[in-house]
Backbone atoms as SQL, in Angstrom:
CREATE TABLE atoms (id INTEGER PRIMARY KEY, chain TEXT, resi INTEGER, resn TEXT, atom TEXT, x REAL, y REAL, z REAL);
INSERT INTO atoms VALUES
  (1, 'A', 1, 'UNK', 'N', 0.646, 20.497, -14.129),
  (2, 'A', 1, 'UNK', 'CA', -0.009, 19.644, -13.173),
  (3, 'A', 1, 'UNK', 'C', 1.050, 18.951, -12.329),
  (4, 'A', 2, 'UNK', 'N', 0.762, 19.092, -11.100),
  (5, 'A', 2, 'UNK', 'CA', 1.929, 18.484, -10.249),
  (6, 'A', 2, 'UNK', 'C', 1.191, 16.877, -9.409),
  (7, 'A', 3, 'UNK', 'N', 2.082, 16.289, -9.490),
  (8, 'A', 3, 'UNK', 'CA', 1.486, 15.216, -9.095),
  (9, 'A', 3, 'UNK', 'C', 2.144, 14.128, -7.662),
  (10, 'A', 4, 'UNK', 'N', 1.734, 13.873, -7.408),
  (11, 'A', 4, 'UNK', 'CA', 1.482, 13.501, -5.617),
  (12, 'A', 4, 'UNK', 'C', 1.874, 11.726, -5.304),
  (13, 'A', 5, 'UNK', 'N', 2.651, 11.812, -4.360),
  (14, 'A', 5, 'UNK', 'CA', 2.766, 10.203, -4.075),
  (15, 'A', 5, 'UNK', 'C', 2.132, 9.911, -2.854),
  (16, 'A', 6, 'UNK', 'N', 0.840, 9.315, -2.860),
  (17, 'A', 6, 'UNK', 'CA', 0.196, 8.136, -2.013),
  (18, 'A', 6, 'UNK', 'C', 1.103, 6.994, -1.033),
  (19, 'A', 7, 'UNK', 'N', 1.235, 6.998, -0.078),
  (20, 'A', 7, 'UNK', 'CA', 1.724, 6.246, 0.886),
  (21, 'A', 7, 'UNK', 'C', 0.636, 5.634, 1.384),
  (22, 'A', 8, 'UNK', 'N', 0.609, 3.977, 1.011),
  (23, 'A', 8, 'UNK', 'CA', -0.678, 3.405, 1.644),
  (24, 'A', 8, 'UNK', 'C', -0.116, 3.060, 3.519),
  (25, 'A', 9, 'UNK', 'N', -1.242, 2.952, 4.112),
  (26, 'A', 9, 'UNK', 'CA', -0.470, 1.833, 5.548),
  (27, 'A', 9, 'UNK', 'C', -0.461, 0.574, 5.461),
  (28, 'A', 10, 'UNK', 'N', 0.805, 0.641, 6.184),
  (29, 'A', 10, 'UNK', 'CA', 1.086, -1.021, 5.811),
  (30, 'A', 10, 'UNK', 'C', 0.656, -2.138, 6.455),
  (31, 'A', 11, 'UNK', 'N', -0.497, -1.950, 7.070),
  (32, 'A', 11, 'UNK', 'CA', -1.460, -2.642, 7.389),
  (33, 'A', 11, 'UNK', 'C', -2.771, -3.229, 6.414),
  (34, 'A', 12, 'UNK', 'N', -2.537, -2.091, 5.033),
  (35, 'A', 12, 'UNK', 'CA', -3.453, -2.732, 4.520),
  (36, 'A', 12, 'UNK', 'C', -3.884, -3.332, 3.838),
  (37, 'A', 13, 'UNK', 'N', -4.726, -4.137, 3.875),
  (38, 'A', 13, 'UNK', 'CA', -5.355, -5.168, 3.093),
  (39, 'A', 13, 'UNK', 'C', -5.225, -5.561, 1.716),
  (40, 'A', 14, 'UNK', 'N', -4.399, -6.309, 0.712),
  (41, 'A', 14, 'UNK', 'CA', -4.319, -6.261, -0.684),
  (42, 'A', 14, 'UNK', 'C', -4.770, -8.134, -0.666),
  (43, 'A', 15, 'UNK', 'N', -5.801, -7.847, -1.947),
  (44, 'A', 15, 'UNK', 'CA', -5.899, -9.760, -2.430),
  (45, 'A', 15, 'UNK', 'C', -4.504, -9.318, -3.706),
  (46, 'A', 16, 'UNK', 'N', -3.731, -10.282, -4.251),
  (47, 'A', 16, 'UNK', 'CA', -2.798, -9.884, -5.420),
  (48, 'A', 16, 'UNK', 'C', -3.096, -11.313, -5.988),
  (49, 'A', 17, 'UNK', 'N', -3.348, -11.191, -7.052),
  (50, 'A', 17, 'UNK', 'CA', -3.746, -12.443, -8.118),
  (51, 'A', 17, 'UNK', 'C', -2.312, -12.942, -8.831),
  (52, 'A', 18, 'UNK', 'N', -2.118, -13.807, -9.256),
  (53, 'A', 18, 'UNK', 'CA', -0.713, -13.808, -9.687),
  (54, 'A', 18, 'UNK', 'C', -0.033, -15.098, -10.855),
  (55, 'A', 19, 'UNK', 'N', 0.643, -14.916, -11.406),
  (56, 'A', 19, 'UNK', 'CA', 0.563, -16.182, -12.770),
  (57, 'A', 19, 'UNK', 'C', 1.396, -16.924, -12.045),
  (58, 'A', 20, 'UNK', 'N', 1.447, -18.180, -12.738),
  (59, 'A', 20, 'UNK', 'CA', 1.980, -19.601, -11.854),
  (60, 'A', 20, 'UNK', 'C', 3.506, -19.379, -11.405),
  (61, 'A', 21, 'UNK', 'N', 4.325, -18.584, -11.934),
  (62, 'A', 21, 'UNK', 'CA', 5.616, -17.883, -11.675),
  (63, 'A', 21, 'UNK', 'C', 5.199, -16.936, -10.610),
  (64, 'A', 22, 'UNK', 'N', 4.421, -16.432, -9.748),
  (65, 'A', 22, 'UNK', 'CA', 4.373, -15.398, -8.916),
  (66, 'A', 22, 'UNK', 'C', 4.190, -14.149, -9.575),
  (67, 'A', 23, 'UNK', 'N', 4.224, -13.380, -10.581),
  (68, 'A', 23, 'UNK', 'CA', 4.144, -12.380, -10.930),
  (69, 'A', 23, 'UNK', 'C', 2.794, -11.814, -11.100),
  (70, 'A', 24, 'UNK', 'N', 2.564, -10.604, -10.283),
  (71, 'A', 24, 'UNK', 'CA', 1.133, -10.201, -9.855),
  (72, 'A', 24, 'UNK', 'C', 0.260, -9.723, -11.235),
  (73, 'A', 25, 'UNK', 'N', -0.926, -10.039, -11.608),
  (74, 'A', 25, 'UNK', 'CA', -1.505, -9.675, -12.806),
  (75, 'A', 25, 'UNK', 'C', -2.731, -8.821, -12.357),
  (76, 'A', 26, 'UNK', 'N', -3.361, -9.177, -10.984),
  (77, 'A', 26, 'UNK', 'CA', -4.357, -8.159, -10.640),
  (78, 'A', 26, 'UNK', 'C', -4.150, -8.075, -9.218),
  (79, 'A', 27, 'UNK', 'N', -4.786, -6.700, -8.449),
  (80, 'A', 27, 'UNK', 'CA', -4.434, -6.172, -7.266),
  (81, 'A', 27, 'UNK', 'C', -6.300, -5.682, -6.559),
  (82, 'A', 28, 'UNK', 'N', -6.524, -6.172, -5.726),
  (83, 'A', 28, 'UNK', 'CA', -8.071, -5.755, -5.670),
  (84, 'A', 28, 'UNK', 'C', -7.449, -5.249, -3.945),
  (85, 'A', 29, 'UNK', 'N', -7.921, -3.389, -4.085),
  (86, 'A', 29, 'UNK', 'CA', -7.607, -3.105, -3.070),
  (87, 'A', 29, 'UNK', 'C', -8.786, -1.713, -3.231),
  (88, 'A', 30, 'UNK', 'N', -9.241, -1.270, -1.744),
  (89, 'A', 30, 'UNK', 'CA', -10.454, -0.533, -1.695),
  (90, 'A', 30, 'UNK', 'C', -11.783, -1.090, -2.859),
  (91, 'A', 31, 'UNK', 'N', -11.967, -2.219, -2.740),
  (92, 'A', 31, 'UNK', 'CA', -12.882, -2.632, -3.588),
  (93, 'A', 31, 'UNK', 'C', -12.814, -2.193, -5.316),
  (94, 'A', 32, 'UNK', 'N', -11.656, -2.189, -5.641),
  (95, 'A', 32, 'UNK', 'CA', -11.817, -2.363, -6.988),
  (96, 'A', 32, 'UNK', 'C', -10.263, -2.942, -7.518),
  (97, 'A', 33, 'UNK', 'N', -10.667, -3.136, -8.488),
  (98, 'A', 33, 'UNK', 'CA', -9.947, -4.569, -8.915),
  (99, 'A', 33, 'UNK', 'C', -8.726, -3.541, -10.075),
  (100, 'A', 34, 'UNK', 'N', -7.340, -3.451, -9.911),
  (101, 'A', 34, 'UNK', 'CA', -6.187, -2.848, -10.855),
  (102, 'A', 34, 'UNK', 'C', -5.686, -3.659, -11.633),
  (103, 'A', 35, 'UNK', 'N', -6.097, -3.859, -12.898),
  (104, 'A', 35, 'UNK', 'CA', -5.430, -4.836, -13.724),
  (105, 'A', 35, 'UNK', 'C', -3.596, -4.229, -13.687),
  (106, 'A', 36, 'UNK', 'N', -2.760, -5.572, -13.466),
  (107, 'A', 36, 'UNK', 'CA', -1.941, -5.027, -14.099),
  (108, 'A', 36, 'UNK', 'C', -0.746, -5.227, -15.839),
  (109, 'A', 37, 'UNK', 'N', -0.465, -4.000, -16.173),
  (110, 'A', 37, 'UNK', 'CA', -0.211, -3.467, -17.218),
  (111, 'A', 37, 'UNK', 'C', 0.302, -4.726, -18.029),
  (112, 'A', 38, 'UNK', 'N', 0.177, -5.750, -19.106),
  (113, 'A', 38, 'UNK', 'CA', 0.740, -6.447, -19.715),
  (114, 'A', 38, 'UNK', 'C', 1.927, -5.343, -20.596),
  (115, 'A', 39, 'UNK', 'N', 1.907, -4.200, -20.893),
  (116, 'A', 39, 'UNK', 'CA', 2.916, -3.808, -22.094),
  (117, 'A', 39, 'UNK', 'C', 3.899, -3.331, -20.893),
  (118, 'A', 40, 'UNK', 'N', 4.016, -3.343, -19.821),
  (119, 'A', 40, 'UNK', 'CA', 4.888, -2.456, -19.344),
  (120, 'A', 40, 'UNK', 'C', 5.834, -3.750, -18.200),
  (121, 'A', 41, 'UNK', 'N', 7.299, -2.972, -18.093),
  (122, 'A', 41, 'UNK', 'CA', 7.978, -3.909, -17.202),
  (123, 'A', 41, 'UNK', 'C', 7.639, -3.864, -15.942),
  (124, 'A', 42, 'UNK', 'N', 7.348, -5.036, -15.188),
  (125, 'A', 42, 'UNK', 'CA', 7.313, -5.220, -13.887),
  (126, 'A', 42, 'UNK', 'C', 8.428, -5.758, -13.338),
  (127, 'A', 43, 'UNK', 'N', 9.297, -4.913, -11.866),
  (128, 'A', 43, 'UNK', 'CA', 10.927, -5.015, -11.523),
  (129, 'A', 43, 'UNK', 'C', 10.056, -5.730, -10.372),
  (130, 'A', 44, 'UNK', 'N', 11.139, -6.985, -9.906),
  (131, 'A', 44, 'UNK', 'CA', 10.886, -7.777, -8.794),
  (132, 'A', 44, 'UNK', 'C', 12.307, -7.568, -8.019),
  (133, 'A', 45, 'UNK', 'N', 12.370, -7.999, -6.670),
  (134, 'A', 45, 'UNK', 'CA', 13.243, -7.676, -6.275),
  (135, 'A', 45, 'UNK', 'C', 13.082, -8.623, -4.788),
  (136, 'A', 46, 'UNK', 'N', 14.399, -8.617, -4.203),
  (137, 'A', 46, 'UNK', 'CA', 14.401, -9.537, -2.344),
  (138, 'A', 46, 'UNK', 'C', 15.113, -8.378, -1.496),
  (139, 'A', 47, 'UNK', 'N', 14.490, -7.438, -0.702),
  (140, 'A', 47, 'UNK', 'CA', 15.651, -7.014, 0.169),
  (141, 'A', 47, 'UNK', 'C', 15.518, -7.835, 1.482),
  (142, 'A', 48, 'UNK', 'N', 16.180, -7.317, 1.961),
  (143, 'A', 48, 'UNK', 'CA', 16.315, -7.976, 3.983),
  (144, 'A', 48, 'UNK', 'C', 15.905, -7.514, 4.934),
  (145, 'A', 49, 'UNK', 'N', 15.213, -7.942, 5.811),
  (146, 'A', 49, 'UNK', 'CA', 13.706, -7.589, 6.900),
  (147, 'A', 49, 'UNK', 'C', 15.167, -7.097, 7.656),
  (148, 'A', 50, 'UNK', 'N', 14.873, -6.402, 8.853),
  (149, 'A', 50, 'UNK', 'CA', 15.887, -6.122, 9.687),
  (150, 'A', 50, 'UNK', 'C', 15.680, -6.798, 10.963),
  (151, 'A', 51, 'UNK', 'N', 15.778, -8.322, 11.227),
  (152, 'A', 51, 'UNK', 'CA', 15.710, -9.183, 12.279),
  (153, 'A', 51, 'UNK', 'C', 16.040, -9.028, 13.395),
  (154, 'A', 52, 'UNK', 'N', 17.281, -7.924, 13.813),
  (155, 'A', 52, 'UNK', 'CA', 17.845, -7.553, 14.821),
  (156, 'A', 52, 'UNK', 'C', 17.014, -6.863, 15.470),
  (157, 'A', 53, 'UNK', 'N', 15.736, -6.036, 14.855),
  (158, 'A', 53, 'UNK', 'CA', 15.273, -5.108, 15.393),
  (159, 'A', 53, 'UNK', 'C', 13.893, -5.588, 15.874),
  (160, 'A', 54, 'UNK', 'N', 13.528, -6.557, 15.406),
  (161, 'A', 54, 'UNK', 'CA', 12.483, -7.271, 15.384),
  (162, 'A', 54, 'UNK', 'C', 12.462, -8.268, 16.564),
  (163, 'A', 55, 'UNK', 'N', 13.594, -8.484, 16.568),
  (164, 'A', 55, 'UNK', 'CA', 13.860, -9.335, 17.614),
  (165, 'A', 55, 'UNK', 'C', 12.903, -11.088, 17.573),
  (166, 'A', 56, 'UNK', 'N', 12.537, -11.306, 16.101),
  (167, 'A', 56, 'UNK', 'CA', 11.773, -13.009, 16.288),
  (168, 'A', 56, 'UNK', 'C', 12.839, -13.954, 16.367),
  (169, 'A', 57, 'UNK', 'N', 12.681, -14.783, 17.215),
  (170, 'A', 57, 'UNK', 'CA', 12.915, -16.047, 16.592),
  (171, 'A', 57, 'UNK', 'C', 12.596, -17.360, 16.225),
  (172, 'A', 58, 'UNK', 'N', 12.681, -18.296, 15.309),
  (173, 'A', 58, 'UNK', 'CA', 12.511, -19.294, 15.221),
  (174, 'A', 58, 'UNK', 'C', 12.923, -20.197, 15.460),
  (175, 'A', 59, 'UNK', 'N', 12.260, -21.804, 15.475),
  (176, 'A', 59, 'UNK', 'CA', 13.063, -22.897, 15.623),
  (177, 'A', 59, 'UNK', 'C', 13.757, -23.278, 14.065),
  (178, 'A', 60, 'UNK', 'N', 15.011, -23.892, 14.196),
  (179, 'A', 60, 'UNK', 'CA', 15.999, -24.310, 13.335),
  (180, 'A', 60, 'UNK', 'C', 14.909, -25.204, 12.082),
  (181, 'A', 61, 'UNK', 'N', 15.460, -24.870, 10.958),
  (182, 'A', 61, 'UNK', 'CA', 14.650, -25.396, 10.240),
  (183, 'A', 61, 'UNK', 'C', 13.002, -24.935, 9.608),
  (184, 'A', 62, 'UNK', 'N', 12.865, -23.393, 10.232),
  (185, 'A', 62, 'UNK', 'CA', 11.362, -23.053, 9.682),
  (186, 'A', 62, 'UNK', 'C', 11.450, -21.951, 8.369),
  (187, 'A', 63, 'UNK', 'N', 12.375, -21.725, 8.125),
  (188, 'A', 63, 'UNK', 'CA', 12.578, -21.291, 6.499),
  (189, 'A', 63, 'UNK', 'C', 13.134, -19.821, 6.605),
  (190, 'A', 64, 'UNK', 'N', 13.052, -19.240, 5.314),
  (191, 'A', 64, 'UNK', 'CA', 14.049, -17.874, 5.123),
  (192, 'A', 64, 'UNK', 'C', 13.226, -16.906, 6.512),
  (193, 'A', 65, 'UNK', 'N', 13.703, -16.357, 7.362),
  (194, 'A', 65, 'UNK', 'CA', 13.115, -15.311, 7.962),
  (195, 'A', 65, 'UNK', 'C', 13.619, -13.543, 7.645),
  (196, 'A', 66, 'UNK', 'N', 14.521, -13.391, 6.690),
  (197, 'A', 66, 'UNK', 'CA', 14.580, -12.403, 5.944),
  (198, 'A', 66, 'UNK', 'C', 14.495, -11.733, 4.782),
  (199, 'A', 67, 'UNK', 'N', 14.360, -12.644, 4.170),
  (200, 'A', 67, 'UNK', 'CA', 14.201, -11.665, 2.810),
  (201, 'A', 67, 'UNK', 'C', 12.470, -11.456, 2.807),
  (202, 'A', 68, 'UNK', 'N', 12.402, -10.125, 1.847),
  (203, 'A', 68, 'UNK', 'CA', 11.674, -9.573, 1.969),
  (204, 'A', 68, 'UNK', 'C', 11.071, -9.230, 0.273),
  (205, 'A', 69, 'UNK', 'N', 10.068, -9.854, 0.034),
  (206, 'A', 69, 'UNK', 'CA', 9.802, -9.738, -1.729),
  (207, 'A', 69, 'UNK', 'C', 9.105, -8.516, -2.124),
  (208, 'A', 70, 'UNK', 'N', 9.241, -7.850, -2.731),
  (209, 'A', 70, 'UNK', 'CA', 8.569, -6.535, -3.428),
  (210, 'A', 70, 'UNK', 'C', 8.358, -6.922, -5.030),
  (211, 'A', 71, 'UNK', 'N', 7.514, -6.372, -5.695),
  (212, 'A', 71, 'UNK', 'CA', 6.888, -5.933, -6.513),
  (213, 'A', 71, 'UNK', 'C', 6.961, -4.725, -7.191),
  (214, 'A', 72, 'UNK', 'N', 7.261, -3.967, -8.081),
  (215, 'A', 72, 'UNK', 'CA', 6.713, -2.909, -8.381),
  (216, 'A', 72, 'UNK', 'C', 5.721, -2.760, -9.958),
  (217, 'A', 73, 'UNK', 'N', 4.964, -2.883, -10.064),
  (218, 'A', 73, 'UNK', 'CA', 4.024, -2.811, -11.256),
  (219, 'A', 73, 'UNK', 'C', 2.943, -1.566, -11.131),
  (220, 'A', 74, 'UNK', 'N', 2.794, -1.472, -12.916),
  (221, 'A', 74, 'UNK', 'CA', 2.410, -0.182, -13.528),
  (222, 'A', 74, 'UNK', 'C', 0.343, -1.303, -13.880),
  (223, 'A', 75, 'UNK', 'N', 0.015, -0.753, -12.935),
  (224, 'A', 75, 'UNK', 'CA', -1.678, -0.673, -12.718),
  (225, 'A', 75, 'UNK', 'C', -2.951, 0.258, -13.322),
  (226, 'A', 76, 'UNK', 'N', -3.704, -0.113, -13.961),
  (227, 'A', 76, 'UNK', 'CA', -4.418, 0.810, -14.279),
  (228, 'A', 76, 'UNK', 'C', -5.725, 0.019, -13.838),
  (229, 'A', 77, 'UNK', 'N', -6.917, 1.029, -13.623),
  (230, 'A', 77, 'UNK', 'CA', -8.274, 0.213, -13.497),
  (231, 'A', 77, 'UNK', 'C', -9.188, 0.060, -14.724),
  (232, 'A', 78, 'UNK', 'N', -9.042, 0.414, -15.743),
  (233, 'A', 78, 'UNK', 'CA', -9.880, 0.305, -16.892),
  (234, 'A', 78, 'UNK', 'C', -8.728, 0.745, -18.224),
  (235, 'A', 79, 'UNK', 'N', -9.320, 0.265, -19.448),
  (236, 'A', 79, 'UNK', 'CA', -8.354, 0.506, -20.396),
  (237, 'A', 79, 'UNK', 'C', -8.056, 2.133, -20.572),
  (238, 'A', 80, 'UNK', 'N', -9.151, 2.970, -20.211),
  (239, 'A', 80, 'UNK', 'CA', -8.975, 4.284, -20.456),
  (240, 'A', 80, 'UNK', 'C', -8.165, 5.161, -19.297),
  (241, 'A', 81, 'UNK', 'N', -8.307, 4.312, -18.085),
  (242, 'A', 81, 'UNK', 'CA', -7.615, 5.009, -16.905),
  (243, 'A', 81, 'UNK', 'C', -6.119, 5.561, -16.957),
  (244, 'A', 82, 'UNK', 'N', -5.438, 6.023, -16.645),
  (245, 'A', 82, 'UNK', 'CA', -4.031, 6.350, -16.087),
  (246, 'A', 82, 'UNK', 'C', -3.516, 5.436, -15.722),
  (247, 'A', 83, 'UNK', 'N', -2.268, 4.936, -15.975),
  (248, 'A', 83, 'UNK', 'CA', -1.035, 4.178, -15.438),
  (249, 'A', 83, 'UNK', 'C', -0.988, 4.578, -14.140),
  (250, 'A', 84, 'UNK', 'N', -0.851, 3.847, -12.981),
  (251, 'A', 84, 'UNK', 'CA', -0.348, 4.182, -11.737),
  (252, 'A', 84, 'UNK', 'C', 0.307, 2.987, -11.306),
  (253, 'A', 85, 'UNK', 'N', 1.421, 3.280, -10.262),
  (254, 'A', 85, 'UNK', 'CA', 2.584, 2.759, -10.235),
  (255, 'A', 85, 'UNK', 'C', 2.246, 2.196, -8.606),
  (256, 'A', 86, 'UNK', 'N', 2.286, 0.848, -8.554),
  (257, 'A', 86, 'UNK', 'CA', 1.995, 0.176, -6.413),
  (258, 'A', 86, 'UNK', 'C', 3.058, -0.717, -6.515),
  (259, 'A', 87, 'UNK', 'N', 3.875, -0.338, -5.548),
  (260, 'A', 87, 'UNK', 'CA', 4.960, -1.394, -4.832),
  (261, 'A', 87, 'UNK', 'C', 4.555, -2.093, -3.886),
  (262, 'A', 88, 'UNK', 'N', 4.581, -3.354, -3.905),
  (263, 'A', 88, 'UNK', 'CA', 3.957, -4.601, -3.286),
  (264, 'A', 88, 'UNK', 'C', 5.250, -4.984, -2.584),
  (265, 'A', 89, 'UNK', 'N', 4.700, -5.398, -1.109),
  (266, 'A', 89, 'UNK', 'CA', 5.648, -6.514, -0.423),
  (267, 'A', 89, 'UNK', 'C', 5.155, -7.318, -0.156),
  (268, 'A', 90, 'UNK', 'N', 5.858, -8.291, 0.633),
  (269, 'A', 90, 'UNK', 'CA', 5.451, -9.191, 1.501),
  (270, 'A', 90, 'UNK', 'C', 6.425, -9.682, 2.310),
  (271, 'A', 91, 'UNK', 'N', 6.667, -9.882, 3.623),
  (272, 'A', 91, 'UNK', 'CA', 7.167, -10.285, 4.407),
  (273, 'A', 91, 'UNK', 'C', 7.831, -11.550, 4.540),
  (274, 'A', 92, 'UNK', 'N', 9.137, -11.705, 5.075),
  (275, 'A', 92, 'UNK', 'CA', 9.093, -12.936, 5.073),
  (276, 'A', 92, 'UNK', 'C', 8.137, -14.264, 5.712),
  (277, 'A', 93, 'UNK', 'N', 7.948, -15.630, 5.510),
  (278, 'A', 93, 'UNK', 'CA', 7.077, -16.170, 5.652),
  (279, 'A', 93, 'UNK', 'C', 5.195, -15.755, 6.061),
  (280, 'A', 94, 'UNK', 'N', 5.317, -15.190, 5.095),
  (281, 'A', 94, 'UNK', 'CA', 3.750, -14.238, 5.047),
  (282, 'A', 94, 'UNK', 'C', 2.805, -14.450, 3.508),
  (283, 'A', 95, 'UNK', 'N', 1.739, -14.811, 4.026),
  (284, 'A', 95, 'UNK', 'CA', 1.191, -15.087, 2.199),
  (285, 'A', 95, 'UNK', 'C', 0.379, -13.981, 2.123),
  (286, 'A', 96, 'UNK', 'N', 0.743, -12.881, 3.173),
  (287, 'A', 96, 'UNK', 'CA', -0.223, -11.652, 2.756),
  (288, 'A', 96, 'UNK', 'C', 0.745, -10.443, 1.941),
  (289, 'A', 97, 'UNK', 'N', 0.130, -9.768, 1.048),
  (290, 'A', 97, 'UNK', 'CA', 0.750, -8.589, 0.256),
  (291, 'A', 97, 'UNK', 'C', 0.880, -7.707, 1.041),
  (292, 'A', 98, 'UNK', 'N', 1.147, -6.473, 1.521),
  (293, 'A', 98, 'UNK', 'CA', 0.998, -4.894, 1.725),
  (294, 'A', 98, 'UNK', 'C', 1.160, -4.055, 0.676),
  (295, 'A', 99, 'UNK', 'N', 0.812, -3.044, 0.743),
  (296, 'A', 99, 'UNK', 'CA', 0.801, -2.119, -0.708),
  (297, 'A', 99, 'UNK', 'C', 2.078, -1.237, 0.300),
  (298, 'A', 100, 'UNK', 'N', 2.653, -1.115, -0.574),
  (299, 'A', 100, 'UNK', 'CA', 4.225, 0.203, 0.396),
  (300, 'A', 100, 'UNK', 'C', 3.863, 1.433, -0.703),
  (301, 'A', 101, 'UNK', 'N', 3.523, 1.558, -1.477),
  (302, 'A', 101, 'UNK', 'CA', 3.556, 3.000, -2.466),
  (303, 'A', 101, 'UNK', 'C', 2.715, 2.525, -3.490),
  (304, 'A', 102, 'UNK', 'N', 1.929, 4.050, -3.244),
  (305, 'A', 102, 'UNK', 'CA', 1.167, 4.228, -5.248),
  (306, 'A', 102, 'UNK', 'C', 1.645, 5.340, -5.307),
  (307, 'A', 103, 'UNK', 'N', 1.762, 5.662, -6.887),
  (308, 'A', 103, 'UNK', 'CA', 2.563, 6.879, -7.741),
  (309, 'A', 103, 'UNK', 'C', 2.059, 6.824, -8.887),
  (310, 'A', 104, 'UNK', 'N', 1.961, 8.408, -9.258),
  (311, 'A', 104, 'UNK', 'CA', 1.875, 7.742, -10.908),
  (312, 'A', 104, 'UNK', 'C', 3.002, 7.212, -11.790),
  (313, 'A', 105, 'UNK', 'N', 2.645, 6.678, -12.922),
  (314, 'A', 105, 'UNK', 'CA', 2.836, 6.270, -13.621),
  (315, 'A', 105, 'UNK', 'C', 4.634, 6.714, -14.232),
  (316, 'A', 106, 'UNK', 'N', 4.528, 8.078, -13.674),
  (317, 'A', 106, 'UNK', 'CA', 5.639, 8.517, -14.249),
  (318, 'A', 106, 'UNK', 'C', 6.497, 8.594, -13.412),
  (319, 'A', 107, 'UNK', 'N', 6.335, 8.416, -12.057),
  (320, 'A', 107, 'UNK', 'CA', 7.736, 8.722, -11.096),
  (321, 'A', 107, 'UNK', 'C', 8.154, 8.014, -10.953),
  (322, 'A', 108, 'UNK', 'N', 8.416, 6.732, -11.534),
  (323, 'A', 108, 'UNK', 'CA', 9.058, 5.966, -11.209),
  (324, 'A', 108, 'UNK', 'C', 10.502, 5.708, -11.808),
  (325, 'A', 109, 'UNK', 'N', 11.429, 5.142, -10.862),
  (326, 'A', 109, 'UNK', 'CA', 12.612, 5.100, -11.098),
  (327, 'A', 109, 'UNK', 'C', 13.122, 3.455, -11.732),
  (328, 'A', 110, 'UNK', 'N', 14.287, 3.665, -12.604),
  (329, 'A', 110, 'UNK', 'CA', 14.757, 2.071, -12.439),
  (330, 'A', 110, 'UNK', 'C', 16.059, 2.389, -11.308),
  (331, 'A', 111, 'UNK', 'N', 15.766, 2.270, -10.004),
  (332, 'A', 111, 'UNK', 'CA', 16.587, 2.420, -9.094),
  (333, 'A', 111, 'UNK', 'C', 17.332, 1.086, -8.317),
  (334, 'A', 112, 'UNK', 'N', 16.074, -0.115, -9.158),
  (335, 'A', 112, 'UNK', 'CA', 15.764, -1.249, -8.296),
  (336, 'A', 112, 'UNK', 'C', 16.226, -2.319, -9.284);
């Protein structure tokens, strides 16, 4: 069985539920709700928006405008379902998620 990586757009829509530390515990995206995995590691990570290209700017004093927070956690929708793997961002100063990748369960790398 060969198995396939999902590229969501990054336009879309994620609610991400999350424990008082930020760390995402549920993901409700296309109307159903992905618990995520308590036995398995979830890698967090900051890279850097590319500002130059973007060309924003702000006034002095309105907070980080680059880093860039990701997520990667192992999701399933029911206890019997399959592990599947969604990398979460979010932008700098943005309280919205994007989904950047689903995978299963198994392609994932510790690259991060």
């Amino acid at each position: 069985m060969s198995t396939i990586t999902d590229t969501a757009p990054q336009t879309h829509e994620l609610q991400v539920r999350t424990d008082p530390a930020g760390k995402p515990l549920a993901i409700r995206q296309d109307d159903q709700i992905w618990l995520v995995d308590p036995d398995t590691n979830s890698q967090h990570w900051y890279g850097r928006d590319a500002w130059w290209d973007t060309r924003r700017t702000a006034a002095v004093g309105s907070g980080d405008l680059v880093s860039t927070e990701y997520w990667r956690v192992q999701v399933r929708l029911g206890s019997s379902s399959a592990l599947r793997t969604f990398t979460l961002r979010r932008n700098p100063l943005s309280s919205q998620w994007l989904l950047d990748s689903i995978s299963d369960a198994d392609e994932t790398t510790d690259d991060e």
